[in-house]
Amino acid sequence: MAEEHAAHHPTIRQYVNIAILLAILTAIEVALFYIEQSVDAFTTSMAAPLLILLAILKFVIVVGYYMHLKYEKSLVKKFFAVGFVAAVVLYTVTLIALGVVSGIV
Amino acid sequence: MADLAHVEDPHDIHESTGIENRKLGMWVFLSSEFLFFGALISNYLLFKGRTFAAGTIYPRELYDIPFTSISSFVLLMSSLTMVLGHNALANKDQNGARTWLFATGMLGSVFIAGQVFEFTEFVQQGMTISSNPAASAFFMLTGFHGAHVFIGILMLLSLFGISKRQGGLSEAQGLNVELVGLYWHFVDIIWIVIFTIVYLIP
Protein backbone atom coordinates (compact mmCIF):
# COMPACT_ATOMS: atom_id res chain seq x y z
CA MET A 1 0.00 0.00 0.00
CA ALA A 2 2.79 2.40 0.97
CA GLU A 3 4.78 1.75 -2.20
CA GLU A 4 1.72 2.11 -4.42
CA HIS A 5 0.74 5.31 -2.61
CA ALA A 6 4.24 6.81 -2.89
CA ALA A 7 4.38 6.02 -6.60
CA HIS A 8 1.11 7.81 -7.40
CA HIS A 9 0.66 10.62 -4.92
CA PRO A 10 2.57 13.83 -4.11
CA THR A 11 5.12 13.91 -1.30
CA ILE A 12 4.54 15.63 2.06
CA ARG A 13 6.68 18.56 0.91
CA GLN A 14 4.52 18.90 -2.22
CA TYR A 15 1.33 18.78 -0.13
CA VAL A 16 2.67 21.59 2.07
CA ASN A 17 3.74 23.63 -0.97
CA ILE A 18 0.25 23.22 -2.42
CA ALA A 19 -1.26 24.47 0.86
CA ILE A 20 1.05 27.52 0.78
CA LEU A 21 -0.01 28.20 -2.82
CA LEU A 22 -3.70 27.93 -1.83
CA ALA A 23 -3.13 30.35 1.06
CA ILE A 24 -1.38 32.84 -1.28
CA LEU A 25 -4.23 32.60 -3.81
CA THR A 26 -6.75 33.23 -1.01
CA ALA A 27 -4.75 36.27 0.13
CA ILE A 28 -4.78 37.62 -3.46
CA GLU A 29 -8.56 37.09 -3.59
CA VAL A 30 -9.09 39.07 -0.40
CA ALA A 31 -6.73 41.82 -1.65
CA LEU A 32 -8.74 42.00 -4.89
CA PHE A 33 -11.93 42.43 -2.86
CA TYR A 34 -10.51 45.55 -1.18
CA ILE A 35 -8.94 46.89 -4.40
CA GLU A 36 -12.23 46.63 -6.29
CA GLN A 37 -13.90 48.80 -3.65
CA SER A 38 -11.32 51.54 -3.62
CA VAL A 39 -10.09 52.22 -7.17
CA ASP A 40 -11.43 53.17 -10.60
CA ALA A 41 -14.30 51.57 -12.52
CA PHE A 42 -12.01 49.62 -14.87
CA THR A 43 -10.26 47.82 -12.01
CA THR A 44 -13.63 47.13 -10.42
CA SER A 45 -14.92 45.56 -13.65
CA MET A 46 -11.79 43.35 -13.86
CA ALA A 47 -12.02 42.15 -10.26
CA ALA A 48 -14.98 39.78 -10.66
CA PRO A 49 -13.50 37.78 -13.59
CA LEU A 50 -10.16 37.64 -11.75
CA LEU A 51 -11.84 36.39 -8.57
CA ILE A 52 -13.65 33.69 -10.54
CA LEU A 53 -10.37 32.70 -12.24
CA LEU A 54 -8.61 32.40 -8.86
CA ALA A 55 -11.48 30.32 -7.45
CA ILE A 56 -11.30 27.98 -10.46
CA LEU A 57 -7.54 27.65 -9.96
CA LYS A 58 -7.95 26.77 -6.27
CA PHE A 59 -10.76 24.34 -7.15
CA VAL A 60 -8.60 22.54 -9.75
CA ILE A 61 -5.60 22.34 -7.39
CA VAL A 62 -7.63 20.81 -4.52
CA VAL A 63 -9.48 18.35 -6.78
CA GLY A 64 -6.36 17.39 -8.72
CA TYR A 65 -3.80 17.04 -5.93
CA TYR A 66 -5.64 16.70 -2.60
CA MET A 67 -8.49 14.55 -3.97
CA HIS A 68 -5.94 12.82 -6.24
CA LEU A 69 -8.27 13.03 -9.26
CA LYS A 70 -5.17 13.69 -11.39
CA TYR A 71 -3.98 10.18 -10.52
CA GLU A 72 -7.36 8.41 -10.75
CA LYS A 73 -8.64 6.19 -13.55
CA SER A 74 -10.54 7.86 -16.37
CA LEU A 75 -13.86 6.36 -15.22
CA VAL A 76 -13.64 8.31 -11.95
CA LYS A 77 -12.75 11.49 -13.84
CA LYS A 78 -15.73 10.99 -16.13
CA PHE A 79 -18.18 10.41 -13.26
CA PHE A 80 -16.94 13.51 -11.45
CA ALA A 81 -16.96 15.64 -14.61
CA VAL A 82 -20.51 14.63 -15.52
CA GLY A 83 -21.96 16.03 -12.29
CA PHE A 84 -19.86 19.18 -12.43
CA VAL A 85 -20.59 19.96 -16.09
CA ALA A 86 -24.29 19.13 -15.65
CA ALA A 87 -24.53 21.53 -12.70
CA VAL A 88 -22.62 24.33 -14.45
CA VAL A 89 -24.66 24.03 -17.68
CA LEU A 90 -28.03 23.61 -15.94
CA TYR A 91 -27.65 26.54 -13.56
CA THR A 92 -25.85 28.84 -16.03
CA VAL A 93 -28.69 28.41 -18.51
CA THR A 94 -31.23 28.96 -15.72
CA LEU A 95 -29.49 32.13 -14.50
CA ILE A 96 -29.13 33.47 -18.05
CA ALA A 97 -32.84 32.85 -18.61
CA LEU A 98 -33.61 34.75 -15.42
CA GLY A 99 -31.25 37.59 -16.41
CA VAL A 100 -28.87 37.09 -13.48
CA VAL A 101 -25.56 36.02 -15.05
CA SER A 102 -24.88 39.26 -16.92
CA GLY A 103 -25.08 41.03 -13.57
CA ILE A 104 -22.31 39.05 -11.89
CA VAL A 105 -19.64 38.71 -14.62
CA MET B 1 -15.47 -22.47 -10.96
CA ALA B 2 -11.92 -22.89 -12.17
CA ASP B 3 -11.50 -19.11 -12.29
CA LEU B 4 -12.77 -18.73 -8.76
CA ALA B 5 -10.04 -21.07 -7.59
CA HIS B 6 -7.55 -18.25 -8.18
CA VAL B 7 -9.38 -15.99 -5.80
CA GLU B 8 -8.34 -16.45 -2.18
CA ASP B 9 -11.48 -14.89 -0.71
CA PRO B 10 -14.17 -13.71 -3.14
CA HIS B 11 -15.73 -11.62 -0.34
CA ASP B 12 -12.67 -9.33 -0.35
CA ILE B 13 -13.34 -8.21 -3.91
CA HIS B 14 -15.70 -5.27 -4.15
CA GLU B 15 -15.14 -4.01 -7.65
CA SER B 16 -15.84 -4.88 -11.25
CA THR B 17 -14.42 -1.71 -12.81
CA GLY B 18 -10.89 -1.70 -11.39
CA ILE B 19 -12.05 0.83 -8.78
CA GLU B 20 -13.33 -0.17 -5.35
CA ASN B 21 -17.14 0.08 -5.40
CA ARG B 22 -17.39 2.25 -2.28
CA LYS B 23 -14.79 4.64 -3.66
CA LEU B 24 -16.59 4.88 -7.01
CA GLY B 25 -19.85 5.36 -5.11
CA MET B 26 -18.33 8.25 -3.15
CA TRP B 27 -17.17 9.94 -6.35
CA VAL B 28 -20.67 9.55 -7.86
CA PHE B 29 -22.23 10.94 -4.66
CA LEU B 30 -19.86 13.93 -4.70
CA SER B 31 -20.63 14.48 -8.36
CA SER B 32 -24.36 14.61 -7.54
CA GLU B 33 -23.60 17.11 -4.77
CA PHE B 34 -22.58 19.64 -7.43
CA LEU B 35 -26.24 19.72 -8.49
CA PHE B 36 -27.37 20.14 -4.87
CA PHE B 37 -25.04 23.04 -4.08
CA GLY B 38 -25.48 24.45 -7.59
CA ALA B 39 -29.19 24.89 -6.85
CA LEU B 40 -28.46 26.69 -3.57
CA ILE B 41 -25.80 28.96 -5.14
CA SER B 42 -28.10 29.78 -8.06
CA ASN B 43 -30.90 30.55 -5.62
CA TYR B 44 -28.60 32.97 -3.79
CA LEU B 45 -27.47 34.64 -7.04
CA LEU B 46 -31.10 35.07 -8.04
CA PHE B 47 -31.82 37.24 -5.00
CA LYS B 48 -28.37 38.69 -4.31
CA GLY B 49 -28.67 42.01 -6.14
CA ARG B 50 -32.38 42.62 -5.62
CA THR B 51 -34.04 44.96 -3.17
CA PHE B 52 -37.12 44.09 -1.19
CA ALA B 53 -39.16 45.84 1.49
CA ALA B 54 -37.72 49.09 2.88
CA GLY B 55 -35.81 48.80 6.14
CA THR B 56 -34.82 45.15 5.64
CA ILE B 57 -31.18 44.13 6.09
CA TYR B 58 -29.29 42.31 3.32
CA PRO B 59 -26.44 39.82 3.79
CA ARG B 60 -24.00 42.00 1.78
CA GLU B 61 -24.37 44.80 4.36
CA LEU B 62 -23.20 42.57 7.20
CA TYR B 63 -20.32 40.53 5.75
CA ASP B 64 -17.14 40.63 7.83
CA ILE B 65 -14.58 39.81 5.12
CA PRO B 66 -11.47 39.62 7.39
CA PHE B 67 -13.30 37.18 9.69
CA THR B 68 -14.62 35.01 6.84
CA SER B 69 -11.17 35.06 5.19
CA ILE B 70 -9.66 33.55 8.33
CA SER B 71 -12.43 30.91 8.39
CA SER B 72 -11.67 30.11 4.74
CA PHE B 73 -7.97 29.82 5.55
CA VAL B 74 -8.75 27.43 8.43
CA LEU B 75 -10.85 25.20 6.16
CA LEU B 76 -8.14 25.22 3.47
CA MET B 77 -5.54 24.17 6.02
CA SER B 78 -7.84 21.37 7.21
CA SER B 79 -7.54 19.94 3.69
CA LEU B 80 -3.77 19.85 4.21
CA THR B 81 -4.08 18.04 7.56
CA MET B 82 -6.58 15.61 6.00
CA VAL B 83 -4.24 14.69 3.17
CA LEU B 84 -1.33 14.38 5.63
CA GLY B 85 -3.45 11.97 7.70
CA HIS B 86 -4.20 9.86 4.65
CA ASN B 87 -0.51 9.95 3.67
CA ALA B 88 0.56 8.91 7.19
CA LEU B 89 -1.80 5.93 7.15
CA ALA B 90 -0.54 4.87 3.72
CA ASN B 91 2.98 4.90 5.22
CA LYS B 92 1.73 2.82 8.20
CA ASP B 93 2.31 5.69 10.62
CA GLN B 94 -0.72 5.06 12.85
CA ASN B 95 0.09 7.76 15.41
CA GLY B 96 0.62 10.32 12.68
CA ALA B 97 -2.64 9.38 10.96
CA ARG B 98 -4.55 9.63 14.24
CA THR B 99 -3.03 13.02 15.04
CA TRP B 100 -3.77 14.48 11.60
CA LEU B 101 -7.35 13.14 11.57
CA PHE B 102 -7.96 14.75 14.97
CA ALA B 103 -6.34 18.01 13.79
CA THR B 104 -8.63 18.03 10.73
CA GLY B 105 -11.68 17.54 12.93
CA MET B 106 -10.56 20.36 15.22
CA LEU B 107 -9.94 22.76 12.30
CA GLY B 108 -13.40 21.86 10.99
CA SER B 109 -14.81 22.62 14.44
CA VAL B 110 -13.12 26.04 14.40
CA PHE B 111 -14.76 26.71 11.02
CA ILE B 112 -18.18 25.68 12.36
CA ALA B 113 -17.68 27.81 15.49
CA GLY B 114 -16.91 30.76 13.20
CA GLN B 115 -20.08 30.13 11.23
CA VAL B 116 -22.20 29.92 14.39
CA PHE B 117 -20.64 33.22 15.53
CA GLU B 118 -21.35 34.82 12.14
CA PHE B 119 -24.98 33.65 12.12
CA THR B 120 -25.47 34.87 15.70
CA GLU B 121 -24.03 38.28 14.79
CA PHE B 122 -26.31 38.54 11.76
CA VAL B 123 -29.42 37.63 13.78
CA GLN B 124 -28.47 40.12 16.52
CA GLN B 125 -28.13 42.83 13.88
CA GLY B 126 -31.64 42.08 12.62
CA MET B 127 -31.13 39.72 9.66
CA THR B 128 -32.90 36.37 10.12
CA ILE B 129 -33.73 33.59 7.67
CA SER B 130 -37.16 35.20 7.13
CA SER B 131 -35.98 38.82 6.72
CA ASN B 132 -36.00 38.70 2.92
CA PRO B 133 -35.37 36.16 0.09
CA ALA B 134 -31.66 37.14 -0.13
CA ALA B 135 -31.13 36.47 3.59
CA SER B 136 -33.08 33.22 3.31
CA ALA B 137 -30.93 32.09 0.36
CA PHE B 138 -27.75 33.05 2.26
CA PHE B 139 -28.68 31.08 5.38
CA MET B 140 -29.81 28.08 3.32
CA LEU B 141 -26.58 27.96 1.30
CA THR B 142 -24.07 28.53 4.09
CA GLY B 143 -26.19 26.52 6.55
CA PHE B 144 -26.27 23.43 4.34
CA HIS B 145 -22.53 23.78 3.76
CA GLY B 146 -22.02 24.00 7.52
CA ALA B 147 -24.16 20.86 7.96
CA HIS B 148 -21.86 19.05 5.53
CA VAL B 149 -18.81 20.20 7.51
CA PHE B 150 -20.46 19.01 10.73
CA ILE B 151 -21.11 15.54 9.23
CA GLY B 152 -17.47 15.48 8.09
CA ILE B 153 -16.31 16.26 11.64
CA LEU B 154 -18.44 13.38 13.00
CA MET B 155 -16.89 10.98 10.48
CA LEU B 156 -13.35 12.21 11.26
CA LEU B 157 -13.83 11.87 15.00
CA SER B 158 -15.36 8.40 14.49
CA LEU B 159 -12.23 7.32 12.61
CA PHE B 160 -10.09 8.88 15.33
CA GLY B 161 -12.07 6.99 18.02
CA ILE B 162 -11.82 3.66 16.16
CA SER B 163 -8.09 4.15 15.67
CA LYS B 164 -7.61 5.04 19.33
CA ARG B 165 -9.62 2.02 20.54
CA GLN B 166 -8.01 -0.50 18.19
CA GLY B 167 -4.52 0.97 18.40
CA GLY B 168 -4.59 1.80 14.69
CA LEU B 169 -6.57 1.45 11.47
CA SER B 170 -6.34 -1.63 9.27
CA GLU B 171 -5.68 -1.42 5.53
CA ALA B 172 -9.40 -2.06 4.91
CA GLN B 173 -10.27 0.80 7.26
CA GLY B 174 -7.73 2.88 5.34
CA LEU B 175 -10.27 3.03 2.53
CA ASN B 176 -12.69 4.69 4.98
CA VAL B 177 -10.06 7.37 5.62
CA GLU B 178 -9.72 7.91 1.89
CA LEU B 179 -13.51 8.20 1.46
CA VAL B 180 -13.85 10.64 4.36
CA GLY B 181 -10.91 12.55 2.88
CA LEU B 182 -12.67 12.82 -0.49
CA TYR B 183 -15.81 14.10 1.25
CA TRP B 184 -13.79 16.59 3.30
CA HIS B 185 -11.92 18.00 0.29
CA PHE B 186 -15.22 18.29 -1.56
CA VAL B 187 -16.66 20.37 1.29
CA ASP B 188 -13.55 22.53 0.95
CA ILE B 189 -13.97 23.11 -2.80
CA ILE B 190 -17.62 24.03 -2.31
CA TRP B 191 -16.50 26.64 0.24
CA ILE B 192 -13.93 27.97 -2.28
CA VAL B 193 -16.86 28.65 -4.63
CA ILE B 194 -19.14 30.06 -1.89
CA PHE B 195 -16.42 32.35 -0.51
CA THR B 196 -15.81 33.87 -3.94
CA ILE B 197 -19.38 34.12 -5.23
CA VAL B 198 -21.18 35.00 -2.01
CA TYR B 199 -18.64 37.08 -0.08
CA LEU B 200 -16.07 38.54 -2.48
CA ILE B 201 -17.92 39.36 -5.71
CA PRO B 202 -20.09 42.44 -5.12
Coordinates of C-alpha atoms in Angstrom, one line a residue:
Chain A
M1 CA 0.0 0.0 0.0
A2 CA 2.8 2.4 1.0
E3 CA 4.8 1.7 -2.2
E4 CA 1.7 2.1 -4.4
H5 CA 0.7 5.3 -2.6
A6 CA 4.2 6.8 -2.9
A7 CA 4.4 6.0 -6.6
H8 CA 1.1 7.8 -7.4
H9 CA 0.7 10.6 -4.9
P10 CA 2.6 13.8 -4.1
T11 CA 5.1 13.9 -1.3
I12 CA 4.5 15.6 2.1
R13 CA 6.7 18.6 0.9
Q14 CA 4.5 18.9 -2.2
Y15 CA 1.3 18.8 -0.1
V16 CA 2.7 21.6 2.1
N17 CA 3.7 23.6 -1.0
I18 CA 0.2 23.2 -2.4
A19 CA -1.3 24.5 0.9
I20 CA 1.1 27.5 0.8
L21 CA 0.0 28.2 -2.8
L22 CA -3.7 27.9 -1.8
A23 CA -3.1 30.3 1.1
I24 CA -1.4 32.8 -1.3
L25 CA -4.2 32.6 -3.8
T26 CA -6.8 33.2 -1.0
A27 CA -4.7 36.3 0.1
I28 CA -4.8 37.6 -3.5
E29 CA -8.6 37.1 -3.6
V30 CA -9.1 39.1 -0.4
A31 CA -6.7 41.8 -1.6
L32 CA -8.7 42.0 -4.9
F33 CA -11.9 42.4 -2.9
Y34 CA -10.5 45.5 -1.2
I35 CA -8.9 46.9 -4.4
E36 CA -12.2 46.6 -6.3
Q37 CA -13.9 48.8 -3.7
S38 CA -11.3 51.5 -3.6
V39 CA -10.1 52.2 -7.2
D40 CA -11.4 53.2 -10.6
A41 CA -14.3 51.6 -12.5
F42 CA -12.0 49.6 -14.9
T43 CA -10.3 47.8 -12.0
T44 CA -13.6 47.1 -10.4
S45 CA -14.9 45.6 -13.6
M46 CA -11.8 43.4 -13.9
A47 CA -12.0 42.2 -10.3
A48 CA -15.0 39.8 -10.7
P49 CA -13.5 37.8 -13.6
L50 CA -10.2 37.6 -11.8
L51 CA -11.8 36.4 -8.6
I52 CA -13.7 33.7 -10.5
L53 CA -10.4 32.7 -12.2
L54 CA -8.6 32.4 -8.9
A55 CA -11.5 30.3 -7.4
I56 CA -11.3 28.0 -10.5
L57 CA -7.5 27.7 -10.0
K58 CA -7.9 26.8 -6.3
F59 CA -10.8 24.3 -7.2
V60 CA -8.6 22.5 -9.7
I61 CA -5.6 22.3 -7.4
V62 CA -7.6 20.8 -4.5
V63 CA -9.5 18.4 -6.8
G64 CA -6.4 17.4 -8.7
Y65 CA -3.8 17.0 -5.9
Y66 CA -5.6 16.7 -2.6
M67 CA -8.5 14.6 -4.0
H68 CA -5.9 12.8 -6.2
L69 CA -8.3 13.0 -9.3
K70 CA -5.2 13.7 -11.4
Y71 CA -4.0 10.2 -10.5
E72 CA -7.4 8.4 -10.8
K73 CA -8.6 6.2 -13.5
S74 CA -10.5 7.9 -16.4
L75 CA -13.9 6.4 -15.2
V76 CA -13.6 8.3 -11.9
K77 CA -12.7 11.5 -13.8
K78 CA -15.7 11.0 -16.1
F79 CA -18.2 10.4 -13.3
F80 CA -16.9 13.5 -11.5
A81 CA -17.0 15.6 -14.6
V82 CA -20.5 14.6 -15.5
G83 CA -22.0 16.0 -12.3
F84 CA -19.9 19.2 -12.4
V85 CA -20.6 20.0 -16.1
A86 CA -24.3 19.1 -15.6
A87 CA -24.5 21.5 -12.7
V88 CA -22.6 24.3 -14.5
V89 CA -24.7 24.0 -17.7
L90 CA -28.0 23.6 -15.9
Y91 CA -27.6 26.5 -13.6
T92 CA -25.9 28.8 -16.0
V93 CA -28.7 28.4 -18.5
T94 CA -31.2 29.0 -15.7
L95 CA -29.5 32.1 -14.5
I96 CA -29.1 33.5 -18.0
A97 CA -32.8 32.9 -18.6
L98 CA -33.6 34.8 -15.4
G99 CA -31.3 37.6 -16.4
V100 CA -28.9 37.1 -13.5
V101 CA -25.6 36.0 -15.1
S102 CA -24.9 39.3 -16.9
G103 CA -25.1 41.0 -13.6
I104 CA -22.3 39.1 -11.9
V105 CA -19.6 38.7 -14.6
Chain B
M1 CA -15.5 -22.5 -11.0
A2 CA -11.9 -22.9 -12.2
D3 CA -11.5 -19.1 -12.3
L4 CA -12.8 -18.7 -8.8
A5 CA -10.0 -21.1 -7.6
H6 CA -7.5 -18.3 -8.2
V7 CA -9.4 -16.0 -5.8
E8 CA -8.3 -16.5 -2.2
D9 CA -11.5 -14.9 -0.7
P10 CA -14.2 -13.7 -3.1
H11 CA -15.7 -11.6 -0.3
D12 CA -12.7 -9.3 -0.3
I13 CA -13.3 -8.2 -3.9
H14 CA -15.7 -5.3 -4.2
E15 CA -15.1 -4.0 -7.6
S16 CA -15.8 -4.9 -11.2
T17 CA -14.4 -1.7 -12.8
G18 CA -10.9 -1.7 -11.4
I19 CA -12.0 0.8 -8.8
E20 CA -13.3 -0.2 -5.4
N21 CA -17.1 0.1 -5.4
R22 CA -17.4 2.2 -2.3
K23 CA -14.8 4.6 -3.7
L24 CA -16.6 4.9 -7.0
G25 CA -19.9 5.4 -5.1
M26 CA -18.3 8.2 -3.1
W27 CA -17.2 9.9 -6.3
V28 CA -20.7 9.6 -7.9
F29 CA -22.2 10.9 -4.7
L30 CA -19.9 13.9 -4.7
S31 CA -20.6 14.5 -8.4
S32 CA -24.4 14.6 -7.5
E33 CA -23.6 17.1 -4.8
F34 CA -22.6 19.6 -7.4
L35 CA -26.2 19.7 -8.5
F36 CA -27.4 20.1 -4.9
F37 CA -25.0 23.0 -4.1
G38 CA -25.5 24.4 -7.6
A39 CA -29.2 24.9 -6.9
L40 CA -28.5 26.7 -3.6
I41 CA -25.8 29.0 -5.1
S42 CA -28.1 29.8 -8.1
N43 CA -30.9 30.5 -5.6
Y44 CA -28.6 33.0 -3.8
L45 CA -27.5 34.6 -7.0
L46 CA -31.1 35.1 -8.0
F47 CA -31.8 37.2 -5.0
K48 CA -28.4 38.7 -4.3
G49 CA -28.7 42.0 -6.1
R50 CA -32.4 42.6 -5.6
T51 CA -34.0 45.0 -3.2
F52 CA -37.1 44.1 -1.2
A53 CA -39.2 45.8 1.5
A54 CA -37.7 49.1 2.9
G55 CA -35.8 48.8 6.1
T56 CA -34.8 45.2 5.6
I57 CA -31.2 44.1 6.1
Y58 CA -29.3 42.3 3.3
P59 CA -26.4 39.8 3.8
R60 CA -24.0 42.0 1.8
E61 CA -24.4 44.8 4.4
L62 CA -23.2 42.6 7.2
Y63 CA -20.3 40.5 5.8
D64 CA -17.1 40.6 7.8
I65 CA -14.6 39.8 5.1
P66 CA -11.5 39.6 7.4
F67 CA -13.3 37.2 9.7
T68 CA -14.6 35.0 6.8
S69 CA -11.2 35.1 5.2
I70 CA -9.7 33.5 8.3
S71 CA -12.4 30.9 8.4
S72 CA -11.7 30.1 4.7
F73 CA -8.0 29.8 5.6
V74 CA -8.7 27.4 8.4
L75 CA -10.9 25.2 6.2
L76 CA -8.1 25.2 3.5
M77 CA -5.5 24.2 6.0
S78 CA -7.8 21.4 7.2
S79 CA -7.5 19.9 3.7
L80 CA -3.8 19.8 4.2
T81 CA -4.1 18.0 7.6
M82 CA -6.6 15.6 6.0
V83 CA -4.2 14.7 3.2
L84 CA -1.3 14.4 5.6
G85 CA -3.5 12.0 7.7
H86 CA -4.2 9.9 4.6
N87 CA -0.5 9.9 3.7
A88 CA 0.6 8.9 7.2
L89 CA -1.8 5.9 7.1
A90 CA -0.5 4.9 3.7
N91 CA 3.0 4.9 5.2
K92 CA 1.7 2.8 8.2
D93 CA 2.3 5.7 10.6
Q94 CA -0.7 5.1 12.8
N95 CA 0.1 7.8 15.4
G96 CA 0.6 10.3 12.7
A97 CA -2.6 9.4 11.0
R98 CA -4.6 9.6 14.2
T99 CA -3.0 13.0 15.0
W100 CA -3.8 14.5 11.6
L101 CA -7.3 13.1 11.6
F102 CA -8.0 14.7 15.0
A103 CA -6.3 18.0 13.8
T104 CA -8.6 18.0 10.7
G105 CA -11.7 17.5 12.9
M106 CA -10.6 20.4 15.2
L107 CA -9.9 22.8 12.3
G108 CA -13.4 21.9 11.0
S109 CA -14.8 22.6 14.4
V110 CA -13.1 26.0 14.4
F111 CA -14.8 26.7 11.0
I112 CA -18.2 25.7 12.4
A113 CA -17.7 27.8 15.5
G114 CA -16.9 30.8 13.2
Q115 CA -20.1 30.1 11.2
V116 CA -22.2 29.9 14.4
F117 CA -20.6 33.2 15.5
E118 CA -21.3 34.8 12.1
F119 CA -25.0 33.6 12.1
T120 CA -25.5 34.9 15.7
E121 CA -24.0 38.3 14.8
F122 CA -26.3 38.5 11.8
V123 CA -29.4 37.6 13.8
Q124 CA -28.5 40.1 16.5
Q125 CA -28.1 42.8 13.9
G126 CA -31.6 42.1 12.6
M127 CA -31.1 39.7 9.7
T128 CA -32.9 36.4 10.1
I129 CA -33.7 33.6 7.7
S130 CA -37.2 35.2 7.1
S131 CA -36.0 38.8 6.7
N132 CA -36.0 38.7 2.9
P133 CA -35.4 36.2 0.1
A134 CA -31.7 37.1 -0.1
A135 CA -31.1 36.5 3.6
S136 CA -33.1 33.2 3.3
A137 CA -30.9 32.1 0.4
F138 CA -27.7 33.1 2.3
F139 CA -28.7 31.1 5.4
M140 CA -29.8 28.1 3.3
L141 CA -26.6 28.0 1.3
T142 CA -24.1 28.5 4.1
G143 CA -26.2 26.5 6.6
F144 CA -26.3 23.4 4.3
H145 CA -22.5 23.8 3.8
G146 CA -22.0 24.0 7.5
A147 CA -24.2 20.9 8.0
H148 CA -21.9 19.1 5.5
V149 CA -18.8 20.2 7.5
F150 CA -20.5 19.0 10.7
I151 CA -21.1 15.5 9.2
G152 CA -17.5 15.5 8.1
I153 CA -16.3 16.3 11.6
L154 CA -18.4 13.4 13.0
M155 CA -16.9 11.0 10.5
L156 CA -13.3 12.2 11.3
L157 CA -13.8 11.9 15.0
S158 CA -15.4 8.4 14.5
L159 CA -12.2 7.3 12.6
F160 CA -10.1 8.9 15.3
G161 CA -12.1 7.0 18.0
I162 CA -11.8 3.7 16.2
S163 CA -8.1 4.1 15.7
K164 CA -7.6 5.0 19.3
R165 CA -9.6 2.0 20.5
Q166 CA -8.0 -0.5 18.2
G167 CA -4.5 1.0 18.4
G168 CA -4.6 1.8 14.7
L169 CA -6.6 1.5 11.5
S170 CA -6.3 -1.6 9.3
E171 CA -5.7 -1.4 5.5
A172 CA -9.4 -2.1 4.9
Q173 CA -10.3 0.8 7.3
G174 CA -7.7 2.9 5.3
L175 CA -10.3 3.0 2.5
N176 CA -12.7 4.7 5.0
V177 CA -10.1 7.4 5.6
E178 CA -9.7 7.9 1.9
L179 CA -13.5 8.2 1.5
V180 CA -13.8 10.6 4.4
G181 CA -10.9 12.6 2.9
L182 CA -12.7 12.8 -0.5
Y183 CA -15.8 14.1 1.2
W184 CA -13.8 16.6 3.3
H185 CA -11.9 18.0 0.3
F186 CA -15.2 18.3 -1.6
V187 CA -16.7 20.4 1.3
D188 CA -13.5 22.5 1.0
I189 CA -14.0 23.1 -2.8
I190 CA -17.6 24.0 -2.3
W191 CA -16.5 26.6 0.2
I192 CA -13.9 28.0 -2.3
V193 CA -16.9 28.6 -4.6
I194 CA -19.1 30.1 -1.9
F195 CA -16.4 32.3 -0.5
T196 CA -15.8 33.9 -3.9
I197 CA -19.4 34.1 -5.2
V198 CA -21.2 35.0 -2.0
Y199 CA -18.6 37.1 -0.1
L200 CA -16.1 38.5 -2.5
I201 CA -17.9 39.4 -5.7
P202 CA -20.1 42.4 -5.1

